[in-house]
JSON list of C-alpha atoms and ligand atoms in Angstrom, two decimals:
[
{"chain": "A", "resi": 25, "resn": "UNK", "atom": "CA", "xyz": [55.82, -175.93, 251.92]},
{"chain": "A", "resi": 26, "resn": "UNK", "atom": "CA", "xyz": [54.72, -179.33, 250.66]},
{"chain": "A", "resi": 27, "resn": "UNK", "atom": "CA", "xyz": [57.61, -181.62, 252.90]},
{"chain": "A", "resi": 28, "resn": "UNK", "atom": "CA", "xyz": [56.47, -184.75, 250.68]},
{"chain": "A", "resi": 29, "resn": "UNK", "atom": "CA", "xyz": [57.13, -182.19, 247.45]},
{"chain": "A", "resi": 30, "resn": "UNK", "atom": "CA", "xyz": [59.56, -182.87, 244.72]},
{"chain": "A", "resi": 31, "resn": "UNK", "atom": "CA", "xyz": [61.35, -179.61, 244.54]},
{"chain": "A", "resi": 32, "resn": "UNK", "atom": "CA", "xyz": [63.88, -177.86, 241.76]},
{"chain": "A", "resi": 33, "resn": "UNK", "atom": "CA", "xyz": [65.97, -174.50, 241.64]},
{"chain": "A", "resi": 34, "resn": "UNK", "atom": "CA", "xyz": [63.71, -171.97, 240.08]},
{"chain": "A", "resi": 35, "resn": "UNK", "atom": "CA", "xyz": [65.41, -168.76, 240.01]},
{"chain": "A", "resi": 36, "resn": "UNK", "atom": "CA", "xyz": [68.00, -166.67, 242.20]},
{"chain": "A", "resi": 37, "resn": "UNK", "atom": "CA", "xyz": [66.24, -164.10, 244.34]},
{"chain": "A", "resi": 38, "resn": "UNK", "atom": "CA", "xyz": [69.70, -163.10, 245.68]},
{"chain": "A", "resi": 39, "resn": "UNK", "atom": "CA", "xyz": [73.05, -162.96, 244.14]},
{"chain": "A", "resi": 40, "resn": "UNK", "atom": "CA", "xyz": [76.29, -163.76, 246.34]},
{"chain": "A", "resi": 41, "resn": "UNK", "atom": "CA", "xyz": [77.44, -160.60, 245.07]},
{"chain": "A", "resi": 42, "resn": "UNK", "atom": "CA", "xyz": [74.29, -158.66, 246.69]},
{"chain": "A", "resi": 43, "resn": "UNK", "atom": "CA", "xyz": [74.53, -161.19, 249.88]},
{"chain": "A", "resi": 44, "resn": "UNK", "atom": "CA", "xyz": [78.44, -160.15, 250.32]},
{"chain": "A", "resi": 45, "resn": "UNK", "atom": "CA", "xyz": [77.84, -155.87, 250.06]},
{"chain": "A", "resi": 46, "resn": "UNK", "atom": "CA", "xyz": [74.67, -155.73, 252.09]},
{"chain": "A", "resi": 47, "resn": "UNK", "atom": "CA", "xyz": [76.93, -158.09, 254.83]},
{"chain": "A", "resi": 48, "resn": "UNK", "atom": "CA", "xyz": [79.49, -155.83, 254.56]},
{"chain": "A", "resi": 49, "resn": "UNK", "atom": "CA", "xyz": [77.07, -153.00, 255.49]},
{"chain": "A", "resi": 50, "resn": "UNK", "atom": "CA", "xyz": [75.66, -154.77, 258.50]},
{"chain": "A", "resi": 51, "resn": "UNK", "atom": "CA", "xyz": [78.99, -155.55, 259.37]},
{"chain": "A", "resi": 52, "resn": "UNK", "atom": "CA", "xyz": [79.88, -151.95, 259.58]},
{"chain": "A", "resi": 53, "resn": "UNK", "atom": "CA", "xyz": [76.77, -150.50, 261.57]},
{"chain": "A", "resi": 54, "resn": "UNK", "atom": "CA", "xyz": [77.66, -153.67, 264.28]},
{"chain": "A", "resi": 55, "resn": "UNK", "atom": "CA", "xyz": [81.51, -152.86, 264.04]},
{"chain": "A", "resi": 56, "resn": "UNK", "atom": "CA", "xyz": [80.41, -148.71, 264.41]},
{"chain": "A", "resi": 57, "resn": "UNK", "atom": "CA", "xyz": [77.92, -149.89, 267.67]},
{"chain": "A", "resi": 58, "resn": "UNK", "atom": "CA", "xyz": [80.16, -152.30, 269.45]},
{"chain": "A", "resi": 59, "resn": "UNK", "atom": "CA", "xyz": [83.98, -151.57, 268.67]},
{"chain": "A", "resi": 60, "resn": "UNK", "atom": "CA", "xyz": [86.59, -152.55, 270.99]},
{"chain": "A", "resi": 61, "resn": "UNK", "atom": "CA", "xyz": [84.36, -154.37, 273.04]},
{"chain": "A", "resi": 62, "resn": "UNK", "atom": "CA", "xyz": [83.26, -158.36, 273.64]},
{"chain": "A", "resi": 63, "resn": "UNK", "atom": "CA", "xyz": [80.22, -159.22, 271.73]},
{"chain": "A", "resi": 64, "resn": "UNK", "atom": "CA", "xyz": [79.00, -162.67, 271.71]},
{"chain": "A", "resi": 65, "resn": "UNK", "atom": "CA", "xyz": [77.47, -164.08, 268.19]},
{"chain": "A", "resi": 66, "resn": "UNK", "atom": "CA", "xyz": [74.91, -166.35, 269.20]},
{"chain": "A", "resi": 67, "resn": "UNK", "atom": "CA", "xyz": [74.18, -168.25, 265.75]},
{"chain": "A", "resi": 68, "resn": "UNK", "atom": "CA", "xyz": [70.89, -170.84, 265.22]},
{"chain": "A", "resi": 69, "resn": "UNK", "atom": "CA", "xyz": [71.51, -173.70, 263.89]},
{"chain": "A", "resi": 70, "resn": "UNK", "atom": "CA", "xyz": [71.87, -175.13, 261.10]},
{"chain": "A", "resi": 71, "resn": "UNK", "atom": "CA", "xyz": [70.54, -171.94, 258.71]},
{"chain": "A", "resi": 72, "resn": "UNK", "atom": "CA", "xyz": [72.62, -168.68, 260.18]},
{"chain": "A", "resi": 73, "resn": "UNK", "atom": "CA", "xyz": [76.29, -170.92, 260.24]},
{"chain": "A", "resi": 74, "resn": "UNK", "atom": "CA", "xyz": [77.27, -169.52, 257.44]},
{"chain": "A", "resi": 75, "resn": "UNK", "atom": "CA", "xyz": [75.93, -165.79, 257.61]},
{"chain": "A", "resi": 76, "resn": "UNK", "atom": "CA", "xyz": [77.12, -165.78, 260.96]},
{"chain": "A", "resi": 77, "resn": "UNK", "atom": "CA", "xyz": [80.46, -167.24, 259.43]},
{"chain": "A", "resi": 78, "resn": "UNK", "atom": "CA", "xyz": [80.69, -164.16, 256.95]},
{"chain": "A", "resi": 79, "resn": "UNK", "atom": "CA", "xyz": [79.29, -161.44, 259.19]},
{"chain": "A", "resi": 80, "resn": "UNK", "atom": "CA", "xyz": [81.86, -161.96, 261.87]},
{"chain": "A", "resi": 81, "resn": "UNK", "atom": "CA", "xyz": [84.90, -162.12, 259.19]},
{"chain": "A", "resi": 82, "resn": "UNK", "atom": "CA", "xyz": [83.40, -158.72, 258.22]},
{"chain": "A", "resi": 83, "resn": "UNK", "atom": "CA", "xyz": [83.63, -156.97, 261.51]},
{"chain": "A", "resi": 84, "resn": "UNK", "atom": "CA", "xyz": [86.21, -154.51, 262.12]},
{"chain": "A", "resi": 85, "resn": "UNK", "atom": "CA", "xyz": [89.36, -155.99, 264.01]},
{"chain": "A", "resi": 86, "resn": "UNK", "atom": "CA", "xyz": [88.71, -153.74, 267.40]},
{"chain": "A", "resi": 87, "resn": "UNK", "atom": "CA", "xyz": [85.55, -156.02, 267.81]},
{"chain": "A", "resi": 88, "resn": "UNK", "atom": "CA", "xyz": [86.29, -158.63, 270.37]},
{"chain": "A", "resi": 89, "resn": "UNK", "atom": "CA", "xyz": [83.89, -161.33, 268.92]},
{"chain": "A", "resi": 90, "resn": "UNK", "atom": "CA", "xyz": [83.39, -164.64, 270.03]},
{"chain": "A", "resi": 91, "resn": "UNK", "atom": "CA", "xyz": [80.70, -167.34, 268.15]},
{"chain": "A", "resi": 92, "resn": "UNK", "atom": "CA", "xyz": [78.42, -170.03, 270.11]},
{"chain": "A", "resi": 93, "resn": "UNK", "atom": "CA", "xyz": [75.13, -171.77, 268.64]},
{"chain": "A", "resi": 94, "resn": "UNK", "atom": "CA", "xyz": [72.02, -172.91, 269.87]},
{"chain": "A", "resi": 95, "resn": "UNK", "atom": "CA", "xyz": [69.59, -175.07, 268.12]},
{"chain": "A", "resi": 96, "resn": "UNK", "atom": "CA", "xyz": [66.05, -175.05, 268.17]},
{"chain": "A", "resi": 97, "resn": "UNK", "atom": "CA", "xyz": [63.62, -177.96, 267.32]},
{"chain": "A", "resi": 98, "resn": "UNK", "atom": "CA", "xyz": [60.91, -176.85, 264.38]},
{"chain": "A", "resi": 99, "resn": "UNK", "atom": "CA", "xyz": [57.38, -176.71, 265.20]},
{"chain": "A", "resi": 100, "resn": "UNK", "atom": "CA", "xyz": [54.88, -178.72, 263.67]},
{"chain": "A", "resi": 101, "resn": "UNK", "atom": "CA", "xyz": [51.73, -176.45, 261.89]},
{"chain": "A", "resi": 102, "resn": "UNK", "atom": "CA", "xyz": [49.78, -177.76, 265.14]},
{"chain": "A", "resi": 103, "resn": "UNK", "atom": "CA", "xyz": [51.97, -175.19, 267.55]},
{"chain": "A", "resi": 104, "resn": "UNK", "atom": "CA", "xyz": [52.83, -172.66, 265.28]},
{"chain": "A", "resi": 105, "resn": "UNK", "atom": "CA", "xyz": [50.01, -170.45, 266.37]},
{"chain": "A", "resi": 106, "resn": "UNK", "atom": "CA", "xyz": [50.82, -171.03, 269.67]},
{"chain": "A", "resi": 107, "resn": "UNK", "atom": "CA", "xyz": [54.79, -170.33, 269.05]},
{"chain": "A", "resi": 108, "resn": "UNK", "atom": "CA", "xyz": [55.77, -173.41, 270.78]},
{"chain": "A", "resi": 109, "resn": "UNK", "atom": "CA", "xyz": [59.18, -173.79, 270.13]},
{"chain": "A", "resi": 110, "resn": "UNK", "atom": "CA", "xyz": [61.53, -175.98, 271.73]},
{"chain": "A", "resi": 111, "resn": "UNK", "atom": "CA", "xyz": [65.18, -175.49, 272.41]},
{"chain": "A", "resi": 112, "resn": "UNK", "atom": "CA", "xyz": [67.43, -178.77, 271.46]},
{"chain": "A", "resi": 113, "resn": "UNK", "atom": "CA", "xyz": [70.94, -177.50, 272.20]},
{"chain": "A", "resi": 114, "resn": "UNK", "atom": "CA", "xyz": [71.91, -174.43, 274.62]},
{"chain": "A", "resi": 115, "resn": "UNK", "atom": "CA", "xyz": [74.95, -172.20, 273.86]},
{"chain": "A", "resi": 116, "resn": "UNK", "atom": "CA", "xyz": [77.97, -172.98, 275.87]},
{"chain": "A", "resi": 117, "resn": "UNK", "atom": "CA", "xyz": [78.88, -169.19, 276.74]},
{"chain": "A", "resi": 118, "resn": "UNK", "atom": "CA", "xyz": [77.11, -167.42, 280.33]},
{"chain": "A", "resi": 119, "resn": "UNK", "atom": "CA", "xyz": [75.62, -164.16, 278.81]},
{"chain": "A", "resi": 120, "resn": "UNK", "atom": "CA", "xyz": [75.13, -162.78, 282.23]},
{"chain": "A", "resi": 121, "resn": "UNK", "atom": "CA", "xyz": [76.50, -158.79, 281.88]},
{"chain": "A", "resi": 122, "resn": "UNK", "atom": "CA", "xyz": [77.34, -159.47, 278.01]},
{"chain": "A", "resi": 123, "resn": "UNK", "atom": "CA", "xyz": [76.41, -158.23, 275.13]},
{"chain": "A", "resi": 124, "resn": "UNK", "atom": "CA", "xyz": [74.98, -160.65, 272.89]},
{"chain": "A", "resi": 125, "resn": "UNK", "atom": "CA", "xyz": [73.87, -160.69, 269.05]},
{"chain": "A", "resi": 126, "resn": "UNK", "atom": "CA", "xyz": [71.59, -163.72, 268.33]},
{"chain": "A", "resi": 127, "resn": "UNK", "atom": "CA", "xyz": [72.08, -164.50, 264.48]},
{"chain": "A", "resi": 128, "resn": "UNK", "atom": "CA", "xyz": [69.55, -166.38, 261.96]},
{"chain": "A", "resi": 129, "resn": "UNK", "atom": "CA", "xyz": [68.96, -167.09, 258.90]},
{"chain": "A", "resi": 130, "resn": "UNK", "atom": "CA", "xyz": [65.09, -165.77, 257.81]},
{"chain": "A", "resi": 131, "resn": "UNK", "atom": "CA", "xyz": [61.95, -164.77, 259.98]},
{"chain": "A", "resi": 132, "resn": "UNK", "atom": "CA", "xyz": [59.00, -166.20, 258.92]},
{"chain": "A", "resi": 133, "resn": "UNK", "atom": "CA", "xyz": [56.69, -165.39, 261.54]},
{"chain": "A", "resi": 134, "resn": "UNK", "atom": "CA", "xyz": [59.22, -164.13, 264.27]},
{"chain": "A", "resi": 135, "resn": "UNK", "atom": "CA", "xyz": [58.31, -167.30, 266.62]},
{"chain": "A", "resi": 136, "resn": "UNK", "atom": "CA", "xyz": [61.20, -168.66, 266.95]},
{"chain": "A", "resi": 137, "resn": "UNK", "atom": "CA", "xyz": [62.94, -165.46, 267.22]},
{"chain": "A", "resi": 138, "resn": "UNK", "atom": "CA", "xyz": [60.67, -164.10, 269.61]},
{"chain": "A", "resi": 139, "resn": "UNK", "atom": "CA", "xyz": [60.72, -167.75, 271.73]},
{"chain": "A", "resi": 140, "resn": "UNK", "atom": "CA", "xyz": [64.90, -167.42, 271.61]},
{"chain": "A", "resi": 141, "resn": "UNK", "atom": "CA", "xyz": [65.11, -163.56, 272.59]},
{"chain": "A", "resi": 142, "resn": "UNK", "atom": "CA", "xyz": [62.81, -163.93, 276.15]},
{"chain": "A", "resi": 143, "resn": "UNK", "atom": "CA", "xyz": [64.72, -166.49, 276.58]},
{"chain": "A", "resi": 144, "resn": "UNK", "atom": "CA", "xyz": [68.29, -164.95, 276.53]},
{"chain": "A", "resi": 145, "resn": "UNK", "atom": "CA", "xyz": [66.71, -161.85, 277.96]},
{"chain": "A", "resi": 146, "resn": "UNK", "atom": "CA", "xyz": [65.86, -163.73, 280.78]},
{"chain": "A", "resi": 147, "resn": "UNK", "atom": "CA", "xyz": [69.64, -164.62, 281.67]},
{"chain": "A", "resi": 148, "resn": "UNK", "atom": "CA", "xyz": [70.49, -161.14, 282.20]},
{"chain": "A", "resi": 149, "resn": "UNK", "atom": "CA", "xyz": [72.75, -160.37, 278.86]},
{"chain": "A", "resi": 150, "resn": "UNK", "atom": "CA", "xyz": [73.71, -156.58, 279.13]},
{"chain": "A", "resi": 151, "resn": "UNK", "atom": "CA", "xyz": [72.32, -156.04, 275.90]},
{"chain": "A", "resi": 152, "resn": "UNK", "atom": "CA", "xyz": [70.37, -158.57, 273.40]},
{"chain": "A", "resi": 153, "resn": "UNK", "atom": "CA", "xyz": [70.28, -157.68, 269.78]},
{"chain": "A", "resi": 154, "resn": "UNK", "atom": "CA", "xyz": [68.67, -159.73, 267.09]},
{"chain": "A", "resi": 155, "resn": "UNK", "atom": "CA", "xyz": [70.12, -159.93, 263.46]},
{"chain": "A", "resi": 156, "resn": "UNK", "atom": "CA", "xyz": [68.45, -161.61, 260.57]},
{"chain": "A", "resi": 157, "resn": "UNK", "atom": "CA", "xyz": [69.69, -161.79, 256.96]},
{"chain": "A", "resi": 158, "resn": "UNK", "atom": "CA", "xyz": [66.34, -162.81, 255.69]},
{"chain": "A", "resi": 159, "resn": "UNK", "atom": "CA", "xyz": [62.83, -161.22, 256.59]},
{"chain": "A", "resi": 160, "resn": "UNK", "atom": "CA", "xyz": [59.50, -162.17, 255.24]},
{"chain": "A", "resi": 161, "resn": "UNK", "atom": "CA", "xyz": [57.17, -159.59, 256.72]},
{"chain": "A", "resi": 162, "resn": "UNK", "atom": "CA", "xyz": [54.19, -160.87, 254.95]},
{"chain": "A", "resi": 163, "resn": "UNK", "atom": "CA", "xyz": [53.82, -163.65, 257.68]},
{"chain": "A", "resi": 164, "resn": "UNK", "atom": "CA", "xyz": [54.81, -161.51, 260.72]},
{"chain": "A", "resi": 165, "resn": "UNK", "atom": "CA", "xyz": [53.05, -162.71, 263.76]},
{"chain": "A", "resi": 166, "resn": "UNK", "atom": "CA", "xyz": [55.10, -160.72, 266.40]},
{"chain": "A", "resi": 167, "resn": "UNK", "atom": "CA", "xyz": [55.81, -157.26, 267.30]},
{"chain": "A", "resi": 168, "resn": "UNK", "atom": "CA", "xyz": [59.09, -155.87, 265.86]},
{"chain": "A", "resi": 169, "resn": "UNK", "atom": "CA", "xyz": [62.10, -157.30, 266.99]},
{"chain": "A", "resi": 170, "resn": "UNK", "atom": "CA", "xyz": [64.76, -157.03, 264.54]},
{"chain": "A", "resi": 171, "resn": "UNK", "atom": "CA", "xyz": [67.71, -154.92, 265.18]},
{"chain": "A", "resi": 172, "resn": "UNK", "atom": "CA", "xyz": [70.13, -155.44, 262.00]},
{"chain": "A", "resi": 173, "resn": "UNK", "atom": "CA", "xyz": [68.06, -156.85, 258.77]},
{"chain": "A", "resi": 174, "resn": "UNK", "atom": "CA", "xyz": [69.46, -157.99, 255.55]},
{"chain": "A", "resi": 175, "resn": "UNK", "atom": "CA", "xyz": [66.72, -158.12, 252.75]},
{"chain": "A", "resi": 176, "resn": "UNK", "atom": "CA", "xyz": [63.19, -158.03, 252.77]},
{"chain": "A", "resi": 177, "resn": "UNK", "atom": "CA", "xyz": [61.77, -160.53, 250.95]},
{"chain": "A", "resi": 178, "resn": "UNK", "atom": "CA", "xyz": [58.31, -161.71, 249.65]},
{"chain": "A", "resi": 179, "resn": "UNK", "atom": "CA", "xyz": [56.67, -164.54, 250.65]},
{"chain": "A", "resi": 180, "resn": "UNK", "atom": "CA", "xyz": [58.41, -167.31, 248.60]},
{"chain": "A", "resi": 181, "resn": "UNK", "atom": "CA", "xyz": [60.68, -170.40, 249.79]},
{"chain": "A", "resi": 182, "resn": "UNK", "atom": "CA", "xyz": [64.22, -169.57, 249.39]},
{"chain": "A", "resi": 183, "resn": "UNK", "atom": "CA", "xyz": [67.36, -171.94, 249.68]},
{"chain": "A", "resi": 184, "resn": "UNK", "atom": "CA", "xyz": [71.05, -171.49, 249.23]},
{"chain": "A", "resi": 185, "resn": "UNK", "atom": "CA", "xyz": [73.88, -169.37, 251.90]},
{"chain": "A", "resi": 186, "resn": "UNK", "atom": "CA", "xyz": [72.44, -171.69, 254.72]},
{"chain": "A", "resi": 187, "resn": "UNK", "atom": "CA", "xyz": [68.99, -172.34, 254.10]},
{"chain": "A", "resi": 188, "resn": "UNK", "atom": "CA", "xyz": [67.82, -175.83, 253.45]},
{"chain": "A", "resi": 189, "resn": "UNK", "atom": "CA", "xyz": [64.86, -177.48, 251.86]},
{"chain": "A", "resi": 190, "resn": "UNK", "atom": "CA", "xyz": [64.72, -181.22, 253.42]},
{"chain": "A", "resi": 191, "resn": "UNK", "atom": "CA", "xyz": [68.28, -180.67, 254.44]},
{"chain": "A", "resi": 192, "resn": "UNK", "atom": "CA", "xyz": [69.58, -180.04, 250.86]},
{"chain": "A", "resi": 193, "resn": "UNK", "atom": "CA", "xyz": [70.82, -176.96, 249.02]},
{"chain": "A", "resi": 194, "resn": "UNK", "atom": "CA", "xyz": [72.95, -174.96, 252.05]},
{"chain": "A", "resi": 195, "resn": "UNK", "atom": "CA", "xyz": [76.02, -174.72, 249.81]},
{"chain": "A", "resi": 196, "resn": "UNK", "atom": "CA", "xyz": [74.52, -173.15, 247.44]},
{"chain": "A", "resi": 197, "resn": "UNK", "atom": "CA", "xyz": [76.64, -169.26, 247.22]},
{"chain": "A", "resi": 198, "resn": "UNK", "atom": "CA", "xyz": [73.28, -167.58, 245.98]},
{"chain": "A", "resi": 199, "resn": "UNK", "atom": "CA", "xyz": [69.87, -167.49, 247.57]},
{"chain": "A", "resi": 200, "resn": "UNK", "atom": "CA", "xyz": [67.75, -169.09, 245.53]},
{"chain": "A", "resi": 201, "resn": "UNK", "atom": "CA", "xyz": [63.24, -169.66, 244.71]},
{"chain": "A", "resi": 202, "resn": "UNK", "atom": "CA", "xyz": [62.20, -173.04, 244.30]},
{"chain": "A", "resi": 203, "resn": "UNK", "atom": "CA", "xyz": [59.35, -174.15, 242.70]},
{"chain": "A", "resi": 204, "resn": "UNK", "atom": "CA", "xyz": [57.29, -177.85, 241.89]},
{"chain": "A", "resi": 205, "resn": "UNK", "atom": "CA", "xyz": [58.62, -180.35, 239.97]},
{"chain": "B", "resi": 30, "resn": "5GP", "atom": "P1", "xyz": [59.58, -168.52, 262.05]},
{"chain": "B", "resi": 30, "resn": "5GP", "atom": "O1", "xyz": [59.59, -169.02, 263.47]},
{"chain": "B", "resi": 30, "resn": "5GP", "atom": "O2", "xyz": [60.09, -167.11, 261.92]},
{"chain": "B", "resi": 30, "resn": "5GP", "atom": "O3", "xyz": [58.23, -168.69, 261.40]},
{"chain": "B", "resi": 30, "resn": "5GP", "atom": "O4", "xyz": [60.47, -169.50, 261.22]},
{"chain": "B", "resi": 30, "resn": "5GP", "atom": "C1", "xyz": [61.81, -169.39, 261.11]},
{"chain": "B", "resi": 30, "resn": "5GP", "atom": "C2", "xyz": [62.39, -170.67, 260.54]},
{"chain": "B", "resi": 30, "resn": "5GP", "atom": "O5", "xyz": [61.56, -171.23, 259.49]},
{"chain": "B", "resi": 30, "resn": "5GP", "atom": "C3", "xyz": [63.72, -170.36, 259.89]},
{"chain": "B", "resi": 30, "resn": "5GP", "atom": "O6", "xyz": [64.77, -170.42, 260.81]},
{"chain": "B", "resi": 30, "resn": "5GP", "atom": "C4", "xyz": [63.79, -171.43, 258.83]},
{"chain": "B", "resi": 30, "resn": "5GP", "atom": "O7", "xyz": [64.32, -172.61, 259.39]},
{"chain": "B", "resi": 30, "resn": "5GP", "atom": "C5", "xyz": [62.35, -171.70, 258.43]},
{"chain": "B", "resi": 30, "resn": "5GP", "atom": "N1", "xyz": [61.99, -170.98, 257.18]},
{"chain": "B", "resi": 30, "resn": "5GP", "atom": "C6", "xyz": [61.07, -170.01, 257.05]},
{"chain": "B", "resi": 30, "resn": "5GP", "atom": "N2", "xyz": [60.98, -169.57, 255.77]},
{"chain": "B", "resi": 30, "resn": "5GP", "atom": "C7", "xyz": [61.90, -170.29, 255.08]},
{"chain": "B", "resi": 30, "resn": "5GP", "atom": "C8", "xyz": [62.32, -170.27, 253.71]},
{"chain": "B", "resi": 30, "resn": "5GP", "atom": "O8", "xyz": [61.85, -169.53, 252.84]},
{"chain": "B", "resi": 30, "resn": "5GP", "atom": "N3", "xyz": [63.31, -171.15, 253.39]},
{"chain": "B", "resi": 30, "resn": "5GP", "atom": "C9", "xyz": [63.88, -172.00, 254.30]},
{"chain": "B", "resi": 30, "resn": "5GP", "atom": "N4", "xyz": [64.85, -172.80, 253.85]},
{"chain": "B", "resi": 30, "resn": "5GP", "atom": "N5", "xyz": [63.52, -172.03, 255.59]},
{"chain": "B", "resi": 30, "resn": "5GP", "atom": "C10", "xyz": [62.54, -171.17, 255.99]}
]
């Protein structure tokens, strides 16, 4: 993505429609795993707030659910290879002995995913599941790591339901291409 780019709405890849059943789904296989006990929604910031948002008002009542974020600083094409990725704000909650759903908006390459899962893993949750809405396998660099999965989606920049371009176009209820001015 060209960050000095003048960009417009293209097309919609996803409808809010689509985005609202296939939630509803995922809410129902998490709801069927975890009912009745404490799971801790771990969302990234900015992207996942308002999947996260939707996914936990889908859950069945008997979940005990409770929300924290972290935020992550994005690497420059220099570390990508190298997955350097850098964590800017820490989650309030001690996962010690919890169970724990981290939450984000699209992997690209799994880096950051893979970066934030050893390091949850390595406070000792009792169980660490990952849960994407988004997933571009074209540019996979890391083994599989996805528990719950949204859409799979080709290789295109998408906007819209969280996802910004230059910090524009979150609020947007669809999911959305974009393409050169
Ligand atoms: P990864 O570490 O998996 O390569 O990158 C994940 C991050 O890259 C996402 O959290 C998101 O911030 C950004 N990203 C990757 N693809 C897209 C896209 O198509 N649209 C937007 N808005 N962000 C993307």
């Amino acid at each position: 993505m060209d960050e000095t780019g003048d960009y417009e709405l293209d097309h919609i890849m996803l409808t809010r429609g689509a985005i609202s059943e296939r939630i509803s789904e995922l809410a129902a296989s998490i709801s069927g795993e975890y009912g009745g006990g404490e799971l801790i929604f771990t969302g990234v910031l900015k992207g996942a707030v308002i999947f996260m948002s939707d996914l936990v008002r889908s859950l069945d009542r008997s979940v005990d659910a409770r929300m924290d974020f972290i935020a992550v600083s994005s690497y420059g094409n220099a570390s990508a290879s190298s997955g350097a990725v850098k964590m800017i704000k820490d989650m309030d909650t001690c996962i010690e002995g919890k169970n724990v759903i981290l939450v984000e908006d699209i992997m690209d390459t799994g880096l950051t995913l893979s970066y934030l899962k050893d390091t949850l893993t390595a406070r000792g949750p009792e169980t660490l599941r990952t849960c994407v809405l988004l997933e571009k396998p074209d540019r996979k660099k890391v083994d599989s790591i996805l528990d719950y999965r949204g859409f799979t989606i080709p290789d295109e920049f998408v906007v819209g339901y969280g996802l910004d371009y230059a910090g524009k176009w979150r609020n947007l209820p669809d999911i959305w291409c974009v393409t050169k001015r």
